[in-house]
GROMACS .gro file of N, CA and C in nm:
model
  363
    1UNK      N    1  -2.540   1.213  -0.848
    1UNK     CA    2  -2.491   1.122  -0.744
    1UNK      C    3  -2.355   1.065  -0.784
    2UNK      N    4  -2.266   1.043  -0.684
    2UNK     CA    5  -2.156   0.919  -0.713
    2UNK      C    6  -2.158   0.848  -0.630
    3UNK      N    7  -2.132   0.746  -0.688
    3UNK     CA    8  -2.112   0.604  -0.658
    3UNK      C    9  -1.962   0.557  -0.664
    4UNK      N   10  -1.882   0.489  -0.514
    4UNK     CA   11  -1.752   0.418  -0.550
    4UNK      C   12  -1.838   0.241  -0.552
    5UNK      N   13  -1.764   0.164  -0.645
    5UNK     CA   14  -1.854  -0.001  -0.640
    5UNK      C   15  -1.692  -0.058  -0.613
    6UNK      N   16  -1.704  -0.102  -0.545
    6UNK     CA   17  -1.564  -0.239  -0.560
    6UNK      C   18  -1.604  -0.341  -0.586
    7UNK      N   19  -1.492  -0.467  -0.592
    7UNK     CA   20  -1.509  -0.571  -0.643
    7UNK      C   21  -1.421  -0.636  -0.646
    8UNK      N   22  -1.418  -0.774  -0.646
    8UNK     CA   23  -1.269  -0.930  -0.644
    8UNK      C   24  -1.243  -0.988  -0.487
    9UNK      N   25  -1.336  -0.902  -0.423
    9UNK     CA   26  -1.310  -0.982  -0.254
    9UNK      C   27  -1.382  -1.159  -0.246
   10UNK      N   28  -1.310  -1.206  -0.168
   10UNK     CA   29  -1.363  -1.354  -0.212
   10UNK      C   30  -1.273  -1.395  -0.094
   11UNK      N   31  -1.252  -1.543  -0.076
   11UNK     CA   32  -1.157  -1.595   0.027
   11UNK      C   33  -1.049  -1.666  -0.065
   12UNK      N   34  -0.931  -1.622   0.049
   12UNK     CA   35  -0.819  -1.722  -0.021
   12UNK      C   36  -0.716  -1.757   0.100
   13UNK      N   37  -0.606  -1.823   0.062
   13UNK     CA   38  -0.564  -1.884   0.140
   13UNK      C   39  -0.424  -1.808   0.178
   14UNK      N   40  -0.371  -1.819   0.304
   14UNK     CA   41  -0.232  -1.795   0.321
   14UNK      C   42  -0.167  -1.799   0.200
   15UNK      N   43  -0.071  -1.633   0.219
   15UNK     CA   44   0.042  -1.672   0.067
   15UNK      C   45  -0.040  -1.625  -0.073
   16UNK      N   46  -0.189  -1.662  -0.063
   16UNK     CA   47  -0.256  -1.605  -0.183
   16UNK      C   48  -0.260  -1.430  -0.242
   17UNK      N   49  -0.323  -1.420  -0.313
   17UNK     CA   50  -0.289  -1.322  -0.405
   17UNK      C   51  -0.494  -1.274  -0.440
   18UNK      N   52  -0.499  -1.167  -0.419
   18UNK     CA   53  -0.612  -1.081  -0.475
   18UNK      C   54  -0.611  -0.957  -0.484
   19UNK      N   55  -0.729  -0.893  -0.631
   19UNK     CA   56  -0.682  -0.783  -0.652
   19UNK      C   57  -0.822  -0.739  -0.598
   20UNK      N   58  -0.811  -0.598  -0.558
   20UNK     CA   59  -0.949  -0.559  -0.564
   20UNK      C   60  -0.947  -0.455  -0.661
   21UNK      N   61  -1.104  -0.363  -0.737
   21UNK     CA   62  -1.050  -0.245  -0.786
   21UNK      C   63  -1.241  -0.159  -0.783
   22UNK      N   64  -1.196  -0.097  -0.797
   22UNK     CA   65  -1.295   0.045  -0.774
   22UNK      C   66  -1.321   0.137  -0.844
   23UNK      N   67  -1.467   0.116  -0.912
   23UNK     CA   68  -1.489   0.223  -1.006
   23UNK      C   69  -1.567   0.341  -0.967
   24UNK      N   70  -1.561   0.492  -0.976
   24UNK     CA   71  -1.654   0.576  -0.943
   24UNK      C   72  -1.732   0.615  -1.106
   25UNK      N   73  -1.841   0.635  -1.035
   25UNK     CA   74  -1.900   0.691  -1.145
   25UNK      C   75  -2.036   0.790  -1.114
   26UNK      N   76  -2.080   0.852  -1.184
   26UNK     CA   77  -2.182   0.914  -1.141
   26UNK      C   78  -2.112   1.124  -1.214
   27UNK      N   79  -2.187   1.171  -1.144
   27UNK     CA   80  -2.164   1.295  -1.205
   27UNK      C   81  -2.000   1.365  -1.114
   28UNK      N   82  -1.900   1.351  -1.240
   28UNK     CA   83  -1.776   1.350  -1.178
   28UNK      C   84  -1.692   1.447  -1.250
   29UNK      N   85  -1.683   1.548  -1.207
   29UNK     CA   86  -1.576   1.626  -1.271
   29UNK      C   87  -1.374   1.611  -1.272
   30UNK      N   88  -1.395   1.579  -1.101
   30UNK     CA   89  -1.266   1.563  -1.074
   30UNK      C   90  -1.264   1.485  -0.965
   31UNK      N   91  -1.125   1.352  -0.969
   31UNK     CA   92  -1.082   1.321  -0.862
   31UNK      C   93  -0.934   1.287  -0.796
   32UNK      N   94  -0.976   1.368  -0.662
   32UNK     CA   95  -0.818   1.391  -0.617
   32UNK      C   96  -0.731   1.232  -0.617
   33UNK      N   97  -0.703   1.273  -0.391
   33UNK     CA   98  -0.663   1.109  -0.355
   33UNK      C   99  -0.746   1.007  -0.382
   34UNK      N  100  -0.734   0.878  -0.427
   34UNK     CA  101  -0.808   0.795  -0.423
   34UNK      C  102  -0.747   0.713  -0.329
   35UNK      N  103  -0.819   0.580  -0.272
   35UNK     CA  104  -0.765   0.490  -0.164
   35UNK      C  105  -0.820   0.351  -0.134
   36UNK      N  106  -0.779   0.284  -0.023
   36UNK     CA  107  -0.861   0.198   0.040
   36UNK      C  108  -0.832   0.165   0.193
   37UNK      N  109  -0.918   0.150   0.250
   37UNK     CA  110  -0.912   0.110   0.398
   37UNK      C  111  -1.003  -0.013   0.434
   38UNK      N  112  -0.958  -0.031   0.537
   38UNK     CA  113  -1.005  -0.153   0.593
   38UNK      C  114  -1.034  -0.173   0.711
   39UNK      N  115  -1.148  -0.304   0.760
   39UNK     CA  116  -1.191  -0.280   0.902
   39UNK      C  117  -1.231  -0.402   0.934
   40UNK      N  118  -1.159  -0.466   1.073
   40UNK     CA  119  -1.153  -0.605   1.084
   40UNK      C  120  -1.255  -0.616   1.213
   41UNK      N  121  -1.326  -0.708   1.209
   41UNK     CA  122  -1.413  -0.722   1.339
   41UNK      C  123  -1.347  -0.655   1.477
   42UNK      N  124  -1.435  -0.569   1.507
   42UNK     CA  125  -1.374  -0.516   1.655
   42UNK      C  126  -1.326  -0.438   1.659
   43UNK      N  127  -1.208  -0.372   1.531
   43UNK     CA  128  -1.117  -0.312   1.517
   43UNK      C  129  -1.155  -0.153   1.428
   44UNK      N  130  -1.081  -0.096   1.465
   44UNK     CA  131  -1.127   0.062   1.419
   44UNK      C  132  -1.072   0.035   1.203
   45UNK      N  133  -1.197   0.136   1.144
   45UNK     CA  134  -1.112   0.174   1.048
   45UNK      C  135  -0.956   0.207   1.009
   46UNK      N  136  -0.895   0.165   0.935
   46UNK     CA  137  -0.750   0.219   0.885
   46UNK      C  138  -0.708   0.185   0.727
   47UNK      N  139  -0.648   0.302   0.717
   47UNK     CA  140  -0.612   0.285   0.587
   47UNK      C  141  -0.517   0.195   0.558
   48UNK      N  142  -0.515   0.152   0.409
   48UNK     CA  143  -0.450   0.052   0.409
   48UNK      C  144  -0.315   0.078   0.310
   49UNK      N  145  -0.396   0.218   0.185
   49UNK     CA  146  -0.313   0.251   0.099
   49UNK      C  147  -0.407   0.347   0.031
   50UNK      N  148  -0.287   0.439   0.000
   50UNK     CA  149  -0.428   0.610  -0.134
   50UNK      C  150  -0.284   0.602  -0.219
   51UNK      N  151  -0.348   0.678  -0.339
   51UNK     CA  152  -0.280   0.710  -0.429
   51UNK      C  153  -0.308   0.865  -0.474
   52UNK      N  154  -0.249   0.956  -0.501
   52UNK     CA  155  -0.305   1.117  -0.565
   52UNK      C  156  -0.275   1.094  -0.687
   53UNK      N  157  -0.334   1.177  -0.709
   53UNK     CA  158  -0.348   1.219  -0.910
   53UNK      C  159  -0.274   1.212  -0.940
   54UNK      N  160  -0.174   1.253  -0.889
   54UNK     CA  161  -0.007   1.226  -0.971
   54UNK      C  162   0.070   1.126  -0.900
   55UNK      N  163  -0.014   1.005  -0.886
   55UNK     CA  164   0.054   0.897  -0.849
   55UNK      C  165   0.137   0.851  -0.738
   56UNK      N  166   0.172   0.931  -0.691
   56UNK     CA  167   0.229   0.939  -0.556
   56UNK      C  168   0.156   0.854  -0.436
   57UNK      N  169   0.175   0.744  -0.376
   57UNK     CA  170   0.137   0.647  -0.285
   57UNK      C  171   0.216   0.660  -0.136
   58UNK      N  172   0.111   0.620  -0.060
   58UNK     CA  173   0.132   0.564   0.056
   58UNK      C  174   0.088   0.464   0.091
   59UNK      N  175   0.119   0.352   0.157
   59UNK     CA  176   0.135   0.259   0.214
   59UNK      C  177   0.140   0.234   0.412
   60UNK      N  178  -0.002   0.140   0.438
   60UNK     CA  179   0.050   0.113   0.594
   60UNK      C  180   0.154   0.023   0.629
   61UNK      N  181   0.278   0.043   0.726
   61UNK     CA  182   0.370  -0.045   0.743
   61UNK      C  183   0.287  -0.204   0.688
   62UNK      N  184   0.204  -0.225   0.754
   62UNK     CA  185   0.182  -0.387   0.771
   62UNK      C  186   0.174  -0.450   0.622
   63UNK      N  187   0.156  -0.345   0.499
   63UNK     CA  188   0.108  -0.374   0.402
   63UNK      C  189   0.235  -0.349   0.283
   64UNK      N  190   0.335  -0.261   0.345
   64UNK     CA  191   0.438  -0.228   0.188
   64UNK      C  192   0.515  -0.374   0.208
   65UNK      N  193   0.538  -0.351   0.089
   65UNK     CA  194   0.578  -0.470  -0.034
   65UNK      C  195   0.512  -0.628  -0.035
   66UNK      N  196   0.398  -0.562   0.008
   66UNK     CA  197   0.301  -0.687  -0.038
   66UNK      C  198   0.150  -0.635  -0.136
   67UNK      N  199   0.128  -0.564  -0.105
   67UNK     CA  200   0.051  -0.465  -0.169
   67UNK      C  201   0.082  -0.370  -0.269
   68UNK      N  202  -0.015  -0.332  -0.377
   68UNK     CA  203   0.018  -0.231  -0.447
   68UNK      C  204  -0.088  -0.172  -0.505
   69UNK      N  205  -0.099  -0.048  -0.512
   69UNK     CA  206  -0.220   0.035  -0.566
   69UNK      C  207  -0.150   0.122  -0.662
   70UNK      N  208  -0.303   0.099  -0.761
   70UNK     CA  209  -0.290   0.181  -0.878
   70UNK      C  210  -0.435   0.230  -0.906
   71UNK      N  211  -0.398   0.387  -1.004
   71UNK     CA  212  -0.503   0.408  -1.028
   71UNK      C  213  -0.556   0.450  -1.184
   72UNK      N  214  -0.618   0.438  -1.253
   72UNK     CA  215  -0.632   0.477  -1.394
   72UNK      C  216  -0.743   0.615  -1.441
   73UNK      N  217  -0.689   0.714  -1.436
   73UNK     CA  218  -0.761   0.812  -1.427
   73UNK      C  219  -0.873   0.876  -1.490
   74UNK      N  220  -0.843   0.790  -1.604
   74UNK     CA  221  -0.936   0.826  -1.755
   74UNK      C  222  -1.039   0.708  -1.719
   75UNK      N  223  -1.004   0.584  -1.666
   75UNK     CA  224  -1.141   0.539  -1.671
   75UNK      C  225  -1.211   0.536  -1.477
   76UNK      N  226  -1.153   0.633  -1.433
   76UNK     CA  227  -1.174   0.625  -1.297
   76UNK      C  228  -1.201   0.538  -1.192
   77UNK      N  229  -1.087   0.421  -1.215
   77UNK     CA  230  -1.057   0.345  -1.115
   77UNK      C  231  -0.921   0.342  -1.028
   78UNK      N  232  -0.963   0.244  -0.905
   78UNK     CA  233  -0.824   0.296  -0.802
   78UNK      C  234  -0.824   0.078  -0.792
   79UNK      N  235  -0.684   0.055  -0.812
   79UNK     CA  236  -0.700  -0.103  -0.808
   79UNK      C  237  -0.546  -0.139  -0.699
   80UNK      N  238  -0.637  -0.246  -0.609
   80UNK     CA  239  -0.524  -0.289  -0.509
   80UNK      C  240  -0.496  -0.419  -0.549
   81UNK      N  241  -0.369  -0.475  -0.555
   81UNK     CA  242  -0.322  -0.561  -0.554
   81UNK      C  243  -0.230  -0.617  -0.424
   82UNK      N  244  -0.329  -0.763  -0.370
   82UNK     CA  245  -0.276  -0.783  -0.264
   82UNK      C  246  -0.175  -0.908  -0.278
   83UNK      N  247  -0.088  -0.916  -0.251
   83UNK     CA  248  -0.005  -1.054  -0.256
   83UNK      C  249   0.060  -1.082  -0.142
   84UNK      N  250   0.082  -1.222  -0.067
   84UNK     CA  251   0.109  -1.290  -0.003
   84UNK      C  252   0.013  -1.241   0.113
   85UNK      N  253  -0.128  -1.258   0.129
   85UNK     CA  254  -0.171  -1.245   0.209
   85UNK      C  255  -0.205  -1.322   0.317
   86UNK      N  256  -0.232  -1.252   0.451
   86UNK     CA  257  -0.195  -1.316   0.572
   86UNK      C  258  -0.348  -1.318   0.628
   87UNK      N  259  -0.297  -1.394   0.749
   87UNK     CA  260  -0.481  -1.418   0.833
   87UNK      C  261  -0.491  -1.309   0.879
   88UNK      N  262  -0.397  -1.163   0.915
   88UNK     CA  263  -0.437  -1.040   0.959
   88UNK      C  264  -0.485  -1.003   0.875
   89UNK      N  265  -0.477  -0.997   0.751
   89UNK     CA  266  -0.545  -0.881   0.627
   89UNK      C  267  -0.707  -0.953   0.610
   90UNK      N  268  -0.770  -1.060   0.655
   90UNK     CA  269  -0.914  -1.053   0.691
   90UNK      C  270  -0.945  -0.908   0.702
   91UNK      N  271  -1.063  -0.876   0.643
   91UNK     CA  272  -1.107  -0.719   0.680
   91UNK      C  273  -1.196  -0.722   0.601
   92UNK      N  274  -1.318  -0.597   0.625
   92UNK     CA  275  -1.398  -0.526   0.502
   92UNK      C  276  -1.278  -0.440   0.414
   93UNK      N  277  -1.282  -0.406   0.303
   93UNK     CA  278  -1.224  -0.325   0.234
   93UNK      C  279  -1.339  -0.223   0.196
   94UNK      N  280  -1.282  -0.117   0.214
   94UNK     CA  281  -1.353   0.006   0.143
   94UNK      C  282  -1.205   0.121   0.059
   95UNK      N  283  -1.321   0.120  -0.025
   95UNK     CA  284  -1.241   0.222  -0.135
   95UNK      C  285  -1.303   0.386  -0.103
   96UNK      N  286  -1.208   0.446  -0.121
   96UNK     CA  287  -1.255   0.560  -0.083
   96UNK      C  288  -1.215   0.707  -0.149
   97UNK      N  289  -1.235   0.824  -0.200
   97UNK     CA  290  -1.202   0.878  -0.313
   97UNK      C  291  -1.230   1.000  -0.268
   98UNK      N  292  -1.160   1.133  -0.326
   98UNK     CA  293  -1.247   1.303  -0.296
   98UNK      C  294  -1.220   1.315  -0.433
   99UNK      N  295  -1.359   1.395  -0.419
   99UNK     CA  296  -1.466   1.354  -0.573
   99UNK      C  297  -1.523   1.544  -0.585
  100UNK      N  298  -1.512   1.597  -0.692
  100UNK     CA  299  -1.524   1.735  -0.737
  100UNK      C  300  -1.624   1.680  -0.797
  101UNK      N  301  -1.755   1.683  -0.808
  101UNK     CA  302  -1.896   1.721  -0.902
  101UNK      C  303  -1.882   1.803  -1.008
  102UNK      N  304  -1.827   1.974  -1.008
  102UNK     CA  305  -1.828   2.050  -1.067
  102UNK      C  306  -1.751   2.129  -1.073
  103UNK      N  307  -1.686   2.237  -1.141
  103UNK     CA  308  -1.557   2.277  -1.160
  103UNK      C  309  -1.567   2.350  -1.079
  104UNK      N  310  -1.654   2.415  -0.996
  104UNK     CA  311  -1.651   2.498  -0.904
  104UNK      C  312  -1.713   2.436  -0.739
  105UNK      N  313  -1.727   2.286  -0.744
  105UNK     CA  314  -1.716   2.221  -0.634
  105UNK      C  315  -1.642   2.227  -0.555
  106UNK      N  316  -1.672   2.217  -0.429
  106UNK     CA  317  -1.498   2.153  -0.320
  106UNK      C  318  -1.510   2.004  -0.323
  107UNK      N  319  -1.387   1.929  -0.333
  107UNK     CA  320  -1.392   1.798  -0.328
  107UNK      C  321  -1.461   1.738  -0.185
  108UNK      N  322  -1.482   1.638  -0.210
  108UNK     CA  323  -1.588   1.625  -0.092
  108UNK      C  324  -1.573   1.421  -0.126
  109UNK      N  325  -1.570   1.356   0.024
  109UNK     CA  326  -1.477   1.196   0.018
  109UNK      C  327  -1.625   1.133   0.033
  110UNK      N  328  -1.577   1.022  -0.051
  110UNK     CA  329  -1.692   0.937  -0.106
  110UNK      C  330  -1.619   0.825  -0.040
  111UNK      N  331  -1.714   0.709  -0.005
  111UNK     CA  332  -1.681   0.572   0.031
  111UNK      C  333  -1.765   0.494  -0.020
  112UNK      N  334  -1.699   0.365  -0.060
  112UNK     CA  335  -1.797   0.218  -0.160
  112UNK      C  336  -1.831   0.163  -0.008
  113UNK      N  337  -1.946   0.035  -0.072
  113UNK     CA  338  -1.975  -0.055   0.021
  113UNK      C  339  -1.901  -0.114   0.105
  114UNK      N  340  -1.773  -0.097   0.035
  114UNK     CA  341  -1.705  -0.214   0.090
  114UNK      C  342  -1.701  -0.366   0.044
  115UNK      N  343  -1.601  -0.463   0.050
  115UNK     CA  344  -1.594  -0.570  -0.013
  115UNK      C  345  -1.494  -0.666   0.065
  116UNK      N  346  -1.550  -0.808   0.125
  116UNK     CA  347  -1.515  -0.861   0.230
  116UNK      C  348  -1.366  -0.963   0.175
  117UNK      N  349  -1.264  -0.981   0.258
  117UNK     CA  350  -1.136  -1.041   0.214
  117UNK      C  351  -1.154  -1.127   0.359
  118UNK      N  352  -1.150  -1.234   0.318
  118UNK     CA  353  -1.082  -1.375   0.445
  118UNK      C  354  -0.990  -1.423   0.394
  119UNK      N  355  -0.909  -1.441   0.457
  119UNK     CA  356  -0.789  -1.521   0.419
  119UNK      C  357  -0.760  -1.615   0.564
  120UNK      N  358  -0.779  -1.757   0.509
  120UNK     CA  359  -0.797  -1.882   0.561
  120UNK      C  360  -0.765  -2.024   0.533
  121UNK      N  361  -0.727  -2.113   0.579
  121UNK     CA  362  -0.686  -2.199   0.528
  121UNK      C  363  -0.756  -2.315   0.586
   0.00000   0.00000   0.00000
């Protein structure tokens, strides 16, 4: 099995600062893009930001240069750093990853629980 777990969602205020980060684990040979998306009452899934193996990022308009993702490959986590956050970035966060089992697997996209962000004052 794999498992993505996140973690650091909590409430904070306008202007505040949180990181989230995401560990997979479970029987893991390889993993490609890693990411996170988000989903606000009412509102459809969207990504928010991925990173690939070789580091290379994207970013949703609403989110570059307030955000930043990283990922650490050896201990297989993907970590967002949010700063100056706004009452739009309220959302579930989910982390999300394509995950090789076995060297002769096809990667195949895993998603965490998810982990709730309010930002409120």
């Amino acid at each position: 099995q794999v498992q993505l777990v996140e973690s650091g969602g909590g409430l904070v205020q306008p202007g505040g600062s949180l990181r989230l980060s995401c560990v997979a684990s479970g029987n893991i040979f390889s993993i490609d893009t890693m990411g996170w998306y988000r989903q606000a009452p009412g509102k459809q899934r969207e990504l928010v930001a991925q990173v690939t193996r070789d580091n290379s990022t994207v970013y949703a308009r609403s989110v570059k240069g307030r955000f930043t993702i990283s990922r650490d490959n050896a201990k297989k986590t993907v970590t967002l750093q949010m700063n100056s956050l706004q009452f739009e970035d309220t959302a579930t966060y989910y982390c999300n990853g394509d995950i090789s089992r076995t060297t002769w697997a096809k990667y195949k996209n895993y998603w965490g629980q998810g982990t709730q962000v309010t930002v409120s004052s």
